Short mmCIF file of C-alpha atoms in Angstrom, two decimals:
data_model
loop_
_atom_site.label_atom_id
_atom_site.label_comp_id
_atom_site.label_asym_id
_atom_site.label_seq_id
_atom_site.Cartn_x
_atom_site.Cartn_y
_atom_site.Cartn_z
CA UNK H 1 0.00 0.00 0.00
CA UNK H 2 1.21 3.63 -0.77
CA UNK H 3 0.14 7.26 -0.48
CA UNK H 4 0.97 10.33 -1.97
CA UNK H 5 0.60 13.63 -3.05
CA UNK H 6 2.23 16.44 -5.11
CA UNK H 7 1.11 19.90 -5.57
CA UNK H 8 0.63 20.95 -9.88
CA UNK H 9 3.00 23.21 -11.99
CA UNK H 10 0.81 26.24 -11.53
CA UNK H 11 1.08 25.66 -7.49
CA UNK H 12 4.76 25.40 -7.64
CA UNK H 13 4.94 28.17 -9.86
CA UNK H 14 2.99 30.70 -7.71
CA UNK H 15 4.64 29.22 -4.30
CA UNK H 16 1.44 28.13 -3.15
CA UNK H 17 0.78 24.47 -0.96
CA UNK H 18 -0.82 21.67 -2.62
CA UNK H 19 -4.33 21.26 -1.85
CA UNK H 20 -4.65 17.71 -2.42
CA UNK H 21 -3.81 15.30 0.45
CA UNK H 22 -3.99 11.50 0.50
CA UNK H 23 -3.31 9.40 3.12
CA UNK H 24 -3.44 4.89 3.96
CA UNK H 25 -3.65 3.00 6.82
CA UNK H 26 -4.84 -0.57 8.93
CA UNK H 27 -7.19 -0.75 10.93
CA UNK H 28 -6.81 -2.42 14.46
CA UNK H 29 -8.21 -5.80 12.40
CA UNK H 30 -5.80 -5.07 9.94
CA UNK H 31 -7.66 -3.82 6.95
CA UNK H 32 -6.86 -1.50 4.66
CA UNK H 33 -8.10 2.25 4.70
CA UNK H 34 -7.37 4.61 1.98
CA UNK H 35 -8.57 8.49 1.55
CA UNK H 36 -7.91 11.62 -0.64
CA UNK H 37 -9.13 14.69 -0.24
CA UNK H 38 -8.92 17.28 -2.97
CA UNK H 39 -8.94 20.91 -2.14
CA UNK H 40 -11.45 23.38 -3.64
CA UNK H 41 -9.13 26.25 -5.61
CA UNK H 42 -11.22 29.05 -4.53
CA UNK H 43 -11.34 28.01 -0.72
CA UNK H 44 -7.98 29.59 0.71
CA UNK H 45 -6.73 27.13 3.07
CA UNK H 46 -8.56 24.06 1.91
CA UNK H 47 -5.04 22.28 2.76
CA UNK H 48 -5.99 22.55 5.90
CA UNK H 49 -8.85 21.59 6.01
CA UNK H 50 -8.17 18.55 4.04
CA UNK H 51 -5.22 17.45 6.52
CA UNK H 52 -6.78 17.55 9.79
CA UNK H 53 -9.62 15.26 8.56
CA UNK H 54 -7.22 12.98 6.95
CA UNK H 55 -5.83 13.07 10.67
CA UNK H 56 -9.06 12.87 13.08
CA UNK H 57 -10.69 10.34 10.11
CA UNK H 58 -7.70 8.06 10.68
CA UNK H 59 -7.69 8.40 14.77
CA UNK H 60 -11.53 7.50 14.69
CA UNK H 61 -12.08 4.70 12.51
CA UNK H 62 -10.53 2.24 13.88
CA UNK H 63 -12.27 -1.21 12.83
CA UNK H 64 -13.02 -2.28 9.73
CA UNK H 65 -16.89 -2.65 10.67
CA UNK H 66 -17.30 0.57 11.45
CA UNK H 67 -19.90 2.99 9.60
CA UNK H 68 -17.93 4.97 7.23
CA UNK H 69 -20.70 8.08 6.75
CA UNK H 70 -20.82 8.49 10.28
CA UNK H 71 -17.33 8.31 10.95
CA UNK H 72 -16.83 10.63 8.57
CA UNK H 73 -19.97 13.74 9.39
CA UNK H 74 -18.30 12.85 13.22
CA UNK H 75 -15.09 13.90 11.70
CA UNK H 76 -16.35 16.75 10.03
CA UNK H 77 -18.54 18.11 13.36
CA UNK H 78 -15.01 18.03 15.21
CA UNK H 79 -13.38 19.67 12.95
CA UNK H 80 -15.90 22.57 12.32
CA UNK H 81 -15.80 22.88 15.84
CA UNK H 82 -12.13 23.23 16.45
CA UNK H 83 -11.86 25.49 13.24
CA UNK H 84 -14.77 27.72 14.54
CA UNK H 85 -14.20 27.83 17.93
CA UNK H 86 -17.64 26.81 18.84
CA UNK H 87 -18.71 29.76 17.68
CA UNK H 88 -21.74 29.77 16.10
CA UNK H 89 -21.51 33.12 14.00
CA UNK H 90 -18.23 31.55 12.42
CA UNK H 91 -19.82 28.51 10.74
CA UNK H 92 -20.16 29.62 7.33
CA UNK H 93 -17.07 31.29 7.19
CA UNK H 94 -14.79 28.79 8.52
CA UNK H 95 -16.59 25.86 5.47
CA UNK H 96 -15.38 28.76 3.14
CA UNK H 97 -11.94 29.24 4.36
CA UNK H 98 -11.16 26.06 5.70
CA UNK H 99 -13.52 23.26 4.71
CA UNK H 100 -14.56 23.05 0.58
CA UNK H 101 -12.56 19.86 -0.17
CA UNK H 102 -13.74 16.44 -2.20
CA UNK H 103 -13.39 13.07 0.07
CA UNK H 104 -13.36 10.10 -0.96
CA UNK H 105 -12.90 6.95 1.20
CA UNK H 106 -12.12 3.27 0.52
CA UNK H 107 -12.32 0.75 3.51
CA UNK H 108 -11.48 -3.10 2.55
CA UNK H 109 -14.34 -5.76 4.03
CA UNK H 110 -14.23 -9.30 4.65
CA UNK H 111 -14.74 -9.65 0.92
CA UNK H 112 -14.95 -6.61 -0.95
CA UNK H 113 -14.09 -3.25 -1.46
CA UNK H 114 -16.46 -0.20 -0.58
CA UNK H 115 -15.36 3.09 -1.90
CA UNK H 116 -17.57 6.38 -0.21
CA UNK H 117 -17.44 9.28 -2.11
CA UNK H 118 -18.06 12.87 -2.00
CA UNK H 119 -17.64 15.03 -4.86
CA UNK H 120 -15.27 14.43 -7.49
CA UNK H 121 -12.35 12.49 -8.12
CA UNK H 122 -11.04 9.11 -9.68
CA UNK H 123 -11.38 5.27 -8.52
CA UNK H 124 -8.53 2.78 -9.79
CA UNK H 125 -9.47 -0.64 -9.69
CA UNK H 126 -6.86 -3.28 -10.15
CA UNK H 127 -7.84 -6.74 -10.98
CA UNK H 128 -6.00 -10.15 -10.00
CA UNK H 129 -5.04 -9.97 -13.78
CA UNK H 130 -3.75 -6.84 -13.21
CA UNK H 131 -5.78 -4.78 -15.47
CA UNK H 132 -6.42 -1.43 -14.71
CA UNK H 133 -9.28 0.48 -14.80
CA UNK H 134 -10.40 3.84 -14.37
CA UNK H 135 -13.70 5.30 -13.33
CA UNK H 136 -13.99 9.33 -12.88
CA UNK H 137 -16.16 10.49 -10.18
CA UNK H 138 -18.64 13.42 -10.10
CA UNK H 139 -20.06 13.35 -13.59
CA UNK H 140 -23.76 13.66 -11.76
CA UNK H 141 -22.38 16.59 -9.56
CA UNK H 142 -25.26 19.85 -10.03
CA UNK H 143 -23.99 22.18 -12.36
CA UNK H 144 -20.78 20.75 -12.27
CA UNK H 145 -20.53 22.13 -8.66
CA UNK H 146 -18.91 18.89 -6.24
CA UNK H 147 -20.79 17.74 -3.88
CA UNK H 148 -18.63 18.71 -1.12
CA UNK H 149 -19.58 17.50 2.31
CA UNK H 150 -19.67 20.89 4.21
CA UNK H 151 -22.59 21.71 2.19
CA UNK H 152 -24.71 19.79 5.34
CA UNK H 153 -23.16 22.32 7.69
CA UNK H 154 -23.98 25.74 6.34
CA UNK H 155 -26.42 27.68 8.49
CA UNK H 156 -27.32 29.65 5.98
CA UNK H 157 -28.57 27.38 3.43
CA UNK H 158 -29.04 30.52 1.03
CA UNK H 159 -26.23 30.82 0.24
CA UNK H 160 -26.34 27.17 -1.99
CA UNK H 161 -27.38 27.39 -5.18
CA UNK H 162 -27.33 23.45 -5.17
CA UNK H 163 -27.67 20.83 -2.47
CA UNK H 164 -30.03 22.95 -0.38
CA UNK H 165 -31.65 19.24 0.23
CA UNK H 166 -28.22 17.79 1.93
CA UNK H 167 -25.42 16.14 0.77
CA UNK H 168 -24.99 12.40 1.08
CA UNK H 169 -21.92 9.64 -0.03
CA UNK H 170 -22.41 8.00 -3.10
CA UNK H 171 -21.16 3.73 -2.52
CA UNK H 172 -19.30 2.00 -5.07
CA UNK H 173 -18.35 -1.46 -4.33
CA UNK H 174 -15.51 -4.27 -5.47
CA UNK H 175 -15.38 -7.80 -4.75
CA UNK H 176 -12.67 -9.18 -3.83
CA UNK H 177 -12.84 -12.65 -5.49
CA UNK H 178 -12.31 -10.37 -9.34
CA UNK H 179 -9.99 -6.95 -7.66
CA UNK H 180 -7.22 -6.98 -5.65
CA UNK H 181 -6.29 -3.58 -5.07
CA UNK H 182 -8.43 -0.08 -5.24
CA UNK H 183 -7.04 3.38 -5.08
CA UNK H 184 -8.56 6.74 -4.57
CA UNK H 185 -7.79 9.83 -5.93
CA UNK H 186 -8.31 13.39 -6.96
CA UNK H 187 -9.46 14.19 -10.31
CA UNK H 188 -5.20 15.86 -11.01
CA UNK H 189 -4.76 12.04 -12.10
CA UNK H 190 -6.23 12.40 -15.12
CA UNK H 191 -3.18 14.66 -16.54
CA UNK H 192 -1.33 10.82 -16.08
CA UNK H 193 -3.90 9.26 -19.06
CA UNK H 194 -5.02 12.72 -21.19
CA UNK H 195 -1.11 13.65 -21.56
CA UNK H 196 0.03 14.10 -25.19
CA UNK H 197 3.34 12.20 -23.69
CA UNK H 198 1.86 8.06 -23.83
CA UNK H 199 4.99 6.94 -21.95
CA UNK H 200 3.71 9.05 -18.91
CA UNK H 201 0.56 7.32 -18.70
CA UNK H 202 2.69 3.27 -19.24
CA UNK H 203 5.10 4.62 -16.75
CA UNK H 204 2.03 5.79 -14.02
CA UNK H 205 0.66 2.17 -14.86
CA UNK H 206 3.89 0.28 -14.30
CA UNK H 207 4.46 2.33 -11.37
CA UNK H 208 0.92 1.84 -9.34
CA UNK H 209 1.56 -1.75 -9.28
CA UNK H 210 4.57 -1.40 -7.56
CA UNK H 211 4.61 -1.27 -3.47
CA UNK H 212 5.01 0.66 -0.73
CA UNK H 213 8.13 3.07 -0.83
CA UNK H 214 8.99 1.79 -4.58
CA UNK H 215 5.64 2.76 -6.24
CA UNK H 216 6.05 5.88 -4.04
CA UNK H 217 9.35 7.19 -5.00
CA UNK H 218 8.51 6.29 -8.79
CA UNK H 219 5.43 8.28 -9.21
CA UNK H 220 7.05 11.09 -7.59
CA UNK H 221 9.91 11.20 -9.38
CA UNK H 222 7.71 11.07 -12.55
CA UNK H 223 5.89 13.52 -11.57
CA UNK H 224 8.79 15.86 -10.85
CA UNK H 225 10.30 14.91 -14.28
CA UNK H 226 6.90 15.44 -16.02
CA UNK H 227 5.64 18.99 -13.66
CA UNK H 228 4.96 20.67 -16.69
CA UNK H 229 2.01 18.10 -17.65
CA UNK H 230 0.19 18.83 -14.43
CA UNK H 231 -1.86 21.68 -14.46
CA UNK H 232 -3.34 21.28 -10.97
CA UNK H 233 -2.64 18.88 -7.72
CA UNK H 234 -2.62 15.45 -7.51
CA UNK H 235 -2.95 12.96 -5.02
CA UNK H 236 -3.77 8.87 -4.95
CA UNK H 237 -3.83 6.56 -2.11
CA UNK H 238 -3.80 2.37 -2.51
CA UNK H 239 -3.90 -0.35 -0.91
#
């Protein structure tokens, strides 16, 4: 299993943090957890916001059994909380400073894989053939607006032109007896298969088949050889 993430050329460019952050881990019954979070553009420190539920998701969900959607709004109360101080008059500005980010969650069962999403992003699904498939996320967001969790929290629900009605996960599932491994990732992955360069998208391929700090050091590196191709952030996490 691997993580990463890597901020695009325009980022680096303008000295600015990546907003993208991925992250994987076991679970106490030792299954797999993977999530990426992809930072709204407009929302200045979405990075933040992004990390610290990476962090409290990861420190809550702790068995494999557990109930991902409410693991996840309990990790998004805490951290509107600790971002807002409690304070109620601070809601709605701390979503739009802090909290506008995509999630997207994959959590390995006794025989399958369920992926939770949130918003856009991308879904690789890697067979025991090891074919490789792709499956982009958000196509049925409203007018192309993501369906970002914090939408639930707003107390001023006139400010939403869409999702006034709530926000909820959409499921995808894998079984395990056809795919072996699933990753998760932010929609920057797509610069890996739409670049004019083919051998980026064979090397990403060869590369996310890989392990641990191999597959790691070999995406970055092609990233950082390739910056040019990535016109915003990127992030993936696999078990």
């Amino acid at each position: 299993m691997f993580a990463f993430f890597h901020m695009g050329y325009p980022h680096l460019e303008e000295c600015k943090n990546t907003q993208d952050i991925a992250s994987v881990f076991k679970t106490k019954d030792g299954k797999t957890v993977s999530v990426a979070c992809d930072g709204c553009s407009s929302c200045s420190f979405a990075e933040v916001g992004a990390i610290l539920f990476n962090k409290i998701f990861r420190n809550k969900f702790v068995s494999s059994d557990m109930d991902v959607d409410k693991t996840a709004r309990e990790t998004f109360r805490e951290m509107l909380d600790l971002i807002s101080n409690k304070n109620e008059n601070n809601i709605d500005s701390s979503i739009e400073s802090f909290l506008l980010f995509t999630i997207l969650i994959c959590v390995e069962r006794e025989d399958k894989f369920e992926v939770y999403s949130c918003g856009d992003g991308i879904i690789i699904s890697i067979d025991k053939e090891d074919t490789i498939e792709y499956s982009v996320l958000g196509l049925d967001d409203v007018n192309n607006v993501p369906r970002y969790l914090c939408y639930d929290y707003y107390k001023d629900k006139s400010k939403l032109s869409n999702y006034q009605e709530g926000v909820n996960f959409t499921l995808n599932t894998y079984d395990k007896e056809k795919y072996k491994r699933i990753g998760v990732g932010s929609d920057g992955i797509k610069a890996m298969l739409t670049s004019y360069k083919n051998d980026l998208r064979v090397s990403f391929e060869k590369f996310i088949l890989q392990d641990g700090k191999e597959a790691f050091n070999n995406i970055n590196n092609l990233i950082k050889n390739n910056h040019s191709q990535f016109d915003d952030d990127i992030c993936l996490a696999i078990n």
